[in-house]
PDB file of C-alpha atoms and ligand atoms in Angstrom:
ATOM      1  CA  MET A   1      73.691 151.401 106.298  1.00 89.00           C
ATOM      2  CA  ASN A   2      72.351 148.422 104.036  1.00 95.00           C
ATOM      3  CA  ILE A   3      74.069 147.809 100.709  1.00 97.00           C
ATOM      4  CA  ILE A   4      73.544 145.279  97.919  1.00 98.00           C
ATOM      5  CA  LEU A   5      76.728 144.099  95.650  1.00 98.00           C
ATOM      6  CA  LEU A   6      75.837 143.535  92.404  1.00 98.00           C
ATOM      7  CA  GLY A   7      77.457 141.992  89.397  1.00 97.00           C
ATOM      8  CA  PRO A   8      78.472 138.733  87.331  1.00 96.00           C
ATOM      9  CA  PRO A   9      80.320 136.199  89.055  1.00 95.00           C
ATOM     10  CA  GLY A  10      83.770 136.772  89.199  1.00 93.00           C
ATOM     11  CA  ALA A  11      83.386 140.773  89.661  1.00 95.00           C
ATOM     12  CA  GLY A  12      84.619 141.122  92.624  1.00 94.00           C
ATOM     13  CA  LYS A  13      81.252 141.125  95.143  1.00 96.00           C
ATOM     14  CA  GLY A  14      82.653 138.596  97.801  1.00 94.00           C
ATOM     15  CA  THR A  15      86.069 140.072  98.106  1.00 94.00           C
ATOM     16  CA  GLN A  16      84.674 143.764  98.604  1.00 97.00           C
ATOM     17  CA  ALA A  17      82.133 142.194 101.031  1.00 96.00           C
ATOM     18  CA  ARG A  18      84.915 140.449 103.111  1.00 94.00           C
ATOM     19  CA  LEU A  19      86.903 143.984 103.301  1.00 95.00           C
ATOM     20  CA  LEU A  20      84.098 145.874 104.467  1.00 95.00           C
ATOM     21  CA  VAL A  21      82.987 143.237 107.326  1.00 94.00           C
ATOM     22  CA  GLU A  22      87.046 143.905 108.213  1.00 92.00           C
ATOM     23  CA  LYS A  23      87.226 147.271 107.768  1.00 89.00           C
ATOM     24  CA  CYS A  24      83.838 149.047 108.504  1.00 90.00           C
ATOM     25  CA  GLY A  25      82.066 146.267 110.854  1.00 89.00           C
ATOM     26  CA  LEU A  26      79.488 145.667 108.300  1.00 92.00           C
ATOM     27  CA  VAL A  27      77.946 142.060 108.235  1.00 93.00           C
ATOM     28  CA  GLN A  28      78.003 140.037 104.994  1.00 94.00           C
ATOM     29  CA  LEU A  29      74.847 138.117 103.850  1.00 95.00           C
ATOM     30  CA  SER A  30      76.212 135.782 101.198  1.00 96.00           C
ATOM     31  CA  THR A  31      73.286 133.240  99.702  1.00 97.00           C
ATOM     32  CA  GLY A  32      76.230 131.608  97.849  1.00 96.00           C
ATOM     33  CA  ASP A  33      78.038 130.853 101.539  1.00 94.00           C
ATOM     34  CA  MET A  34      74.809 129.996 102.831  1.00 95.00           C
ATOM     35  CA  LEU A  35      74.160 127.514  99.933  1.00 96.00           C
ATOM     36  CA  ARG A  36      77.497 125.959 100.241  1.00 93.00           C
ATOM     37  CA  ALA A  37      77.370 125.319 104.002  1.00 92.00           C
ATOM     38  CA  ALA A  38      73.689 123.478 103.468  1.00 92.00           C
ATOM     39  CA  LYS A  39      75.507 121.403 100.475  1.00 89.00           C
ATOM     40  CA  THR A  40      78.334 120.038 103.280  1.00 87.00           C
ATOM     41  CA  SER A  41      75.755 119.233 105.462  1.00 87.00           C
ATOM     42  CA  GLY A  42      74.756 116.127 103.661  1.00 86.00           C
ATOM     43  CA  THR A  43      71.026 116.300 104.140  1.00 91.00           C
ATOM     44  CA  GLU A  44      68.510 115.954 101.134  1.00 92.00           C
ATOM     45  CA  PHE A  45      68.212 119.340 100.850  1.00 91.00           C
ATOM     46  CA  GLY A  46      71.677 120.240 100.813  1.00 93.00           C
ATOM     47  CA  ASN A  47      72.361 117.628  97.984  1.00 93.00           C
ATOM     48  CA  ARG A  48      69.607 118.719  95.798  1.00 93.00           C
ATOM     49  CA  VAL A  49      71.033 122.506  95.995  1.00 94.00           C
ATOM     50  CA  ALA A  50      74.497 120.965  95.437  1.00 94.00           C
ATOM     51  CA  GLU A  51      73.416 119.697  91.993  1.00 94.00           C
ATOM     52  CA  VAL A  52      71.730 122.967  90.970  1.00 96.00           C
ATOM     53  CA  MET A  53      74.891 124.693  91.870  1.00 95.00           C
ATOM     54  CA  ALA A  54      77.255 122.241  90.427  1.00 93.00           C
ATOM     55  CA  ARG A  55      75.164 122.928  87.060  1.00 94.00           C
ATOM     56  CA  GLY A  56      75.789 126.413  87.559  1.00 95.00           C
ATOM     57  CA  GLU A  57      71.998 127.097  87.763  1.00 97.00           C
ATOM     58  CA  LEU A  58      69.907 129.518  90.127  1.00 98.00           C
ATOM     59  CA  VAL A  59      68.382 127.720  92.969  1.00 97.00           C
ATOM     60  CA  THR A  60      64.461 128.422  93.326  1.00 97.00           C
ATOM     61  CA  ASP A  61      63.923 131.931  94.721  1.00 98.00           C
ATOM     62  CA  ASP A  62      61.685 130.560  97.746  1.00 97.00           C
ATOM     63  CA  ILE A  63      64.862 128.694  99.030  1.00 96.00           C
ATOM     64  CA  VAL A  64      67.119 131.961  99.093  1.00 97.00           C
ATOM     65  CA  ILE A  65      64.125 134.081 100.017  1.00 97.00           C
ATOM     66  CA  GLY A  66      63.869 131.739 103.327  1.00 96.00           C
ATOM     67  CA  LEU A  67      67.460 131.669 103.764  1.00 96.00           C
ATOM     68  CA  ILE A  68      67.750 135.516 104.020  1.00 96.00           C
ATOM     69  CA  ALA A  69      64.444 135.697 105.860  1.00 95.00           C
ATOM     70  CA  GLU A  70      65.947 133.451 108.680  1.00 94.00           C
ATOM     71  CA  GLU A  71      69.473 135.574 108.323  1.00 93.00           C
ATOM     72  CA  LEU A  72      67.367 138.841 108.866  1.00 92.00           C
ATOM     73  CA  ASP A  73      65.993 137.545 111.676  1.00 90.00           C
ATOM     74  CA  ARG A  74      69.049 136.653 113.526  1.00 88.00           C
ATOM     75  CA  GLU A  75      70.779 139.807 112.349  1.00 79.00           C
ATOM     76  CA  ALA A  76      67.361 141.968 113.388  1.00 71.00           C
ATOM     77  CA  GLY A  77      69.415 144.152 115.845  1.00 72.00           C
ATOM     78  CA  ARG A  78      72.542 144.861 113.570  1.00 75.00           C
ATOM     79  CA  HIS A  79      72.991 147.623 111.358  1.00 75.00           C
ATOM     80  CA  GLY A  80      75.287 147.535 108.030  1.00 91.00           C
ATOM     81  CA  LEU A  81      74.007 144.642 106.162  1.00 95.00           C
ATOM     82  CA  ILE A  82      75.658 143.582 102.573  1.00 96.00           C
ATOM     83  CA  PHE A  83      74.009 141.772 100.722  1.00 97.00           C
ATOM     84  CA  ASP A  84      76.356 139.424  98.288  1.00 97.00           C
ATOM     85  CA  GLY A  85      75.104 137.649  95.199  1.00 97.00           C
ATOM     86  CA  PHE A  86      71.255 138.396  96.515  1.00 98.00           C
ATOM     87  CA  PRO A  87      68.969 139.561  95.246  1.00 98.00           C
ATOM     88  CA  ARG A  88      69.400 138.011  91.826  1.00 98.00           C
ATOM     89  CA  THR A  89      66.010 137.771  90.356  1.00 98.00           C
ATOM     90  CA  LEU A  90      63.478 140.570  90.331  1.00 98.00           C
ATOM     91  CA  ALA A  91      61.115 138.359  92.592  1.00 98.00           C
ATOM     92  CA  GLN A  92      64.140 138.247  95.014  1.00 98.00           C
ATOM     93  CA  ALA A  93      64.331 141.985  94.784  1.00 98.00           C
ATOM     94  CA  ASP A  94      60.597 142.192  95.852  1.00 97.00           C
ATOM     95  CA  ALA A  95      60.713 139.820  98.649  1.00 98.00           C
ATOM     96  CA  LEU A  96      63.938 141.424  99.795  1.00 97.00           C
ATOM     97  CA  GLU A  97      62.151 145.287  99.849  1.00 96.00           C
ATOM     98  CA  ALA A  98      59.173 143.250 101.662  1.00 97.00           C
ATOM     99  CA  LEU A  99      61.530 141.836 104.366  1.00 95.00           C
ATOM    100  CA  MET A 100      63.435 145.123 105.025  1.00 94.00           C
ATOM    101  CA  ALA A 101      60.303 146.821 105.512  1.00 94.00           C
ATOM    102  CA  SER A 102      59.094 144.547 107.739  1.00 93.00           C
ATOM    103  CA  LYS A 103      61.992 144.779 110.082  1.00 89.00           C
ATOM    104  CA  GLY A 104      62.024 148.411 109.970  1.00 89.00           C
ATOM    105  CA  LYS A 105      65.084 148.439 107.622  1.00 90.00           C
ATOM    106  CA  PHE A 106      66.072 150.650 104.665  1.00 90.00           C
ATOM    107  CA  LEU A 107      68.061 149.439 101.653  1.00 95.00           C
ATOM    108  CA  ASN A 108      70.783 152.558 101.275  1.00 95.00           C
ATOM    109  CA  ALA A 109      72.525 151.732  97.621  1.00 97.00           C
ATOM    110  CA  VAL A 110      73.054 149.026  95.430  1.00 98.00           C
ATOM    111  CA  ILE A 111      76.794 148.750  94.437  1.00 98.00           C
ATOM    112  CA  GLU A 112      77.300 147.460  90.737  1.00 98.00           C
ATOM    113  CA  LEU A 113      80.368 146.136  90.134  1.00 97.00           C
ATOM    114  CA  ARG A 114      81.012 146.652  86.231  1.00 96.00           C
ATOM    115  CA  VAL A 115      83.398 143.558  84.185  1.00 93.00           C
ATOM    116  CA  ASP A 116      84.322 142.445  81.117  1.00 89.00           C
ATOM    117  CA  ASP A 117      83.377 138.895  80.257  1.00 84.00           C
ATOM    118  CA  ASP A 118      86.666 137.868  79.181  1.00 82.00           C
ATOM    119  CA  VAL A 119      88.058 139.200  82.332  1.00 86.00           C
ATOM    120  CA  LEU A 120      85.675 136.958  84.585  1.00 90.00           C
ATOM    121  CA  ILE A 121      86.455 133.609  83.118  1.00 87.00           C
ATOM    122  CA  ASP A 122      90.168 134.324  83.558  1.00 85.00           C
ATOM    123  CA  ARG A 123      89.374 135.542  87.387  1.00 88.00           C
ATOM    124  CA  ILE A 124      86.980 132.325  88.042  1.00 91.00           C
ATOM    125  CA  SER A 125      89.412 130.083  86.790  1.00 88.00           C
ATOM    126  CA  GLY A 126      92.405 131.104  88.880  1.00 91.00           C
ATOM    127  CA  ARG A 127      90.484 131.774  92.142  1.00 93.00           C
ATOM    128  CA  TYR A 128      90.970 129.949  95.635  1.00 96.00           C
ATOM    129  CA  THR A 129      90.345 130.599  98.937  1.00 96.00           C
ATOM    130  CA  CYS A 130      91.969 129.648 102.375  1.00 97.00           C
ATOM    131  CA  ALA A 131      89.949 126.613 103.728  1.00 96.00           C
ATOM    132  CA  ASP A 132      90.047 128.104 107.100  1.00 96.00           C
ATOM    133  CA  CYS A 133      89.489 132.014 107.019  1.00 94.00           C
ATOM    134  CA  GLY A 134      88.185 132.216 103.481  1.00 91.00           C
ATOM    135  CA  GLU A 135      91.014 134.758 102.310  1.00 93.00           C
ATOM    136  CA  GLY A 136      90.823 134.749  98.396  1.00 93.00           C
ATOM    137  CA  TYR A 137      93.839 134.031  96.034  1.00 95.00           C
ATOM    138  CA  HIS A 138      94.470 133.732  92.667  1.00 94.00           C
ATOM    139  CA  ASP A 139      97.174 131.567  90.315  1.00 93.00           C
ATOM    140  CA  ASN A 140      97.525 134.833  88.303  1.00 90.00           C
ATOM    141  CA  GLY A 141      97.129 137.301  90.994  1.00 89.00           C
ATOM    142  CA  LYS A 142      97.632 137.592  94.548  1.00 91.00           C
ATOM    143  CA  ARG A 143      99.517 134.650  95.716  1.00 96.00           C
ATOM    144  CA  PRO A 144     100.521 133.581  99.613  1.00 97.00           C
ATOM    145  CA  ALA A 145     103.979 135.260 100.606  1.00 97.00           C
ATOM    146  CA  THR A 146     105.117 131.802 101.564  1.00 97.00           C
ATOM    147  CA  ALA A 147     103.948 129.271  99.118  1.00 96.00           C
ATOM    148  CA  GLY A 148     100.833 126.878 100.121  1.00 97.00           C
ATOM    149  CA  VAL A 149     100.494 128.961 103.464  1.00 98.00           C
ATOM    150  CA  CYS A 150      97.629 131.428 104.108  1.00 98.00           C
ATOM    151  CA  ASP A 151      98.978 134.741 104.749  1.00 97.00           C
ATOM    152  CA  LYS A 152      96.099 135.713 107.282  1.00 95.00           C
ATOM    153  CA  CYS A 153      95.687 132.900 109.328  1.00 97.00           C
ATOM    154  CA  GLY A 154      98.635 130.277 108.464  1.00 97.00           C
ATOM    155  CA  SER A 155      96.161 127.279 107.314  1.00 98.00           C
ATOM    156  CA  THR A 156      97.968 125.013 104.650  1.00 98.00           C
ATOM    157  CA  GLU A 157      94.509 124.106 103.438  1.00 97.00           C
ATOM    158  CA  PHE A 158      93.169 125.768 100.212  1.00 97.00           C
ATOM    159  CA  ILE A 159      89.872 124.836  98.617  1.00 95.00           C
ATOM    160  CA  ARG A 160      89.012 125.857  94.661  1.00 94.00           C
ATOM    161  CA  ARG A 161      84.923 125.845  94.338  1.00 92.00           C
ATOM    162  CA  ALA A 162      83.217 122.904  92.470  1.00 90.00           C
ATOM    163  CA  ASP A 163      81.303 125.475  90.180  1.00 93.00           C
ATOM    164  CA  ASP A 164      84.233 127.425  89.280  1.00 92.00           C
ATOM    165  CA  ASN A 165      84.757 125.272  85.747  1.00 89.00           C
ATOM    166  CA  ALA A 166      84.283 126.255  82.536  1.00 84.00           C
ATOM    167  CA  ASP A 167      80.957 124.786  81.843  1.00 88.00           C
ATOM    168  CA  ALA A 168      79.442 125.883  85.300  1.00 91.00           C
ATOM    169  CA  VAL A 169      80.980 129.327  84.889  1.00 90.00           C
ATOM    170  CA  ARG A 170      79.360 129.594  80.873  1.00 90.00           C
ATOM    171  CA  VAL A 171      76.048 128.734  82.488  1.00 94.00           C
ATOM    172  CA  ARG A 172      76.395 131.234  85.638  1.00 94.00           C
ATOM    173  CA  LEU A 173      77.075 133.886  82.912  1.00 94.00           C
ATOM    174  CA  MET A 174      73.791 133.433  81.318  1.00 95.00           C
ATOM    175  CA  ALA A 175      72.077 133.253  84.334  1.00 96.00           C
ATOM    176  CA  TYR A 176      73.597 136.296  85.425  1.00 96.00           C
ATOM    177  CA  TYR A 177      72.513 138.257  82.039  1.00 95.00           C
ATOM    178  CA  ARG A 178      69.028 136.864  81.895  1.00 97.00           C
ATOM    179  CA  GLN A 179      67.743 136.766  85.451  1.00 98.00           C
ATOM    180  CA  THR A 180      69.960 138.974  87.244  1.00 98.00           C
ATOM    181  CA  ALA A 181      70.921 141.841  85.187  1.00 97.00           C
ATOM    182  CA  PRO A 182      67.397 143.185  84.758  1.00 97.00           C
ATOM    183  CA  LEU A 183      68.090 144.366  88.334  1.00 98.00           C
ATOM    184  CA  ILE A 184      70.302 146.980  87.526  1.00 98.00           C
ATOM    185  CA  GLY A 185      67.513 149.077  85.632  1.00 97.00           C
ATOM    186  CA  TYR A 186      65.396 148.198  88.321  1.00 97.00           C
ATOM    187  CA  TYR A 187      67.747 149.502  91.149  1.00 98.00           C
ATOM    188  CA  HIS A 188      68.664 152.579  88.666  1.00 98.00           C
ATOM    189  CA  ALA A 189      64.930 153.280  88.640  1.00 97.00           C
ATOM    190  CA  LYS A 190      64.752 153.295  92.255  1.00 96.00           C
ATOM    191  CA  GLY A 191      67.483 156.021  92.104  1.00 97.00           C
ATOM    192  CA  LYS A 192      69.683 153.703  94.449  1.00 97.00           C
ATOM    193  CA  LEU A 193      72.142 152.289  91.725  1.00 98.00           C
ATOM    194  CA  ARG A 194      75.603 153.201  92.139  1.00 97.00           C
ATOM    195  CA  SER A 195      78.523 152.012  89.706  1.00 97.00           C
ATOM    196  CA  VAL A 196      82.024 151.501  89.863  1.00 97.00           C
ATOM    197  CA  ASP A 197      84.609 149.930  87.608  1.00 96.00           C
ATOM    198  CA  GLY A 198      85.088 146.281  88.688  1.00 95.00           C
ATOM    199  CA  LEU A 199      88.414 146.277  86.624  1.00 93.00           C
ATOM    200  CA  GLU A 200      90.438 148.590  89.087  1.00 94.00           C
ATOM    201  CA  ALA A 201      92.762 147.155  91.887  1.00 93.00           C
ATOM    202  CA  ILE A 202      90.721 145.638  94.746  1.00 93.00           C
ATOM    203  CA  GLU A 203      91.967 148.839  97.078  1.00 95.00           C
ATOM    204  CA  THR A 204      90.967 151.373  94.454  1.00 97.00           C
ATOM    205  CA  ILE A 205      87.372 149.714  94.152  1.00 97.00           C
ATOM    206  CA  GLN A 206      87.245 149.583  98.236  1.00 97.00           C
ATOM    207  CA  ARG A 207      87.900 153.265  98.228  1.00 97.00           C
ATOM    208  CA  GLU A 208      85.827 154.169  95.556  1.00 97.00           C
ATOM    209  CA  ILE A 209      82.701 152.556  97.541  1.00 97.00           C
ATOM    210  CA  LYS A 210      83.531 153.901 100.767  1.00 96.00           C
ATOM    211  CA  THR A 211      83.490 157.329  99.007  1.00 96.00           C
ATOM    212  CA  LEU A 212      80.197 156.405  97.607  1.00 95.00           C
ATOM    213  CA  LEU A 213      78.941 155.284 100.843  1.00 93.00           C
ATOM    214  CA  GLY A 214      80.330 158.223 102.873  1.00 91.00           C
ATOM    215  CA  LEU A 215      81.962 155.752 104.855  1.00 88.00           C
TER     216      LEU A 215
HETATM  217  P1  AMP B   1      78.071 132.574  94.491  1.00 81.27           P
HETATM  218  O1  AMP B   1      78.640 132.172  95.490  1.00 81.27           O
HETATM  219  O2  AMP B   1      77.360 134.097  94.979  1.00 81.27           O
HETATM  220  O3  AMP B   1      78.376 132.567  93.226  1.00 81.27           O
HETATM  221  O4  AMP B   1      76.838 131.308  94.459  1.00 81.27           O
HETATM  222  C1  AMP B   1      77.327 130.569  93.953  1.00 81.27           C
HETATM  223  C2  AMP B   1      75.873 129.401  93.298  1.00 81.27           C
HETATM  224  O5  AMP B   1      74.757 129.714  94.461  1.00 81.27           O
HETATM  225  C3  AMP B   1      74.810 130.233  92.306  1.00 81.27           C
HETATM  226  O6  AMP B   1      75.409 129.677  90.863  1.00 81.27           O
HETATM  227  C4  AMP B   1      73.633 129.501  92.322  1.00 81.27           C
HETATM  228  O7  AMP B   1      73.643 128.287  92.157  1.00 81.27           O
HETATM  229  C5  AMP B   1      73.663 129.557  93.986  1.00 81.27           C
HETATM  230  N1  AMP B   1      72.778 130.640  94.574  1.00 81.27           N
HETATM  231  C6  AMP B   1      73.590 131.840  95.323  1.00 81.27           C
HETATM  232  N2  AMP B   1      72.314 132.933  95.364  1.00 81.27           N
HETATM  233  C7  AMP B   1      71.783 132.711  94.926  1.00 81.27           C
HETATM  234  C8  AMP B   1      70.270 133.247  94.974  1.00 81.27           C
HETATM  235  N3  AMP B   1      70.385 134.727  95.070  1.00 81.27           N
HETATM  236  N4  AMP B   1      69.338 132.751  93.752  1.00 81.27           N
HETATM  237  C9  AMP B   1      69.690 131.806  93.263  1.00 81.27           C
HETATM  238  N5  AMP B   1      70.885 131.071  93.258  1.00 81.27           N
HETATM  239  C10 AMP B   1      71.698 131.146  94.167  1.00 81.27           C
END
């Protein structure tokens, strides 16, 4: 079972991917997480990537395709990959198909999380995560049961993403509509697209995804 989670920033791709990892033992491959890791490495590559991400633009296809190729090599024996935030362009989608084929793997489904723009801005501007375990929280939604303490791991460190500010979010949404949204038609034409209502509760969406995937 190898799937892509597709949707604009703030649609809930990362949240749903994490649940599928926890509950179903799938492996999450998030290019955003990989790039954030590179960003903190302090290398010249990391600094270049950080600038592009801070503006809300997409990094080049070559970079993310290279990162995914490395991960696919590492996860060669694993089944059940969730691509979260990749592919984001048609060139990335073509590259993914070729990479998967070269590993004897197959893409089972593309799950599109559908959401309205005004909800996205609110979701993104209030979100933060535990710095240790990555559990997600929101100023106007799920908050830690004890203020300032992560429910999952007890950490008291939380982080907000640098690109979750109004200017960068506008650029990220534009990048989504210009460069990523065409993938909806691409995967529909391939008979792989399944859509779920991303405005539902987190658990409801998770149930629907599992039903769609027969998990
Ligand atoms: P995400 O965590 O998926 O929202 O990604 C955060 C940022 O990383 C994006 O705004 C882009 O700058 C960059 N990024 C992540 N994945 C990709 C990708 N597949 N192609 C290009 N840029 C990406």
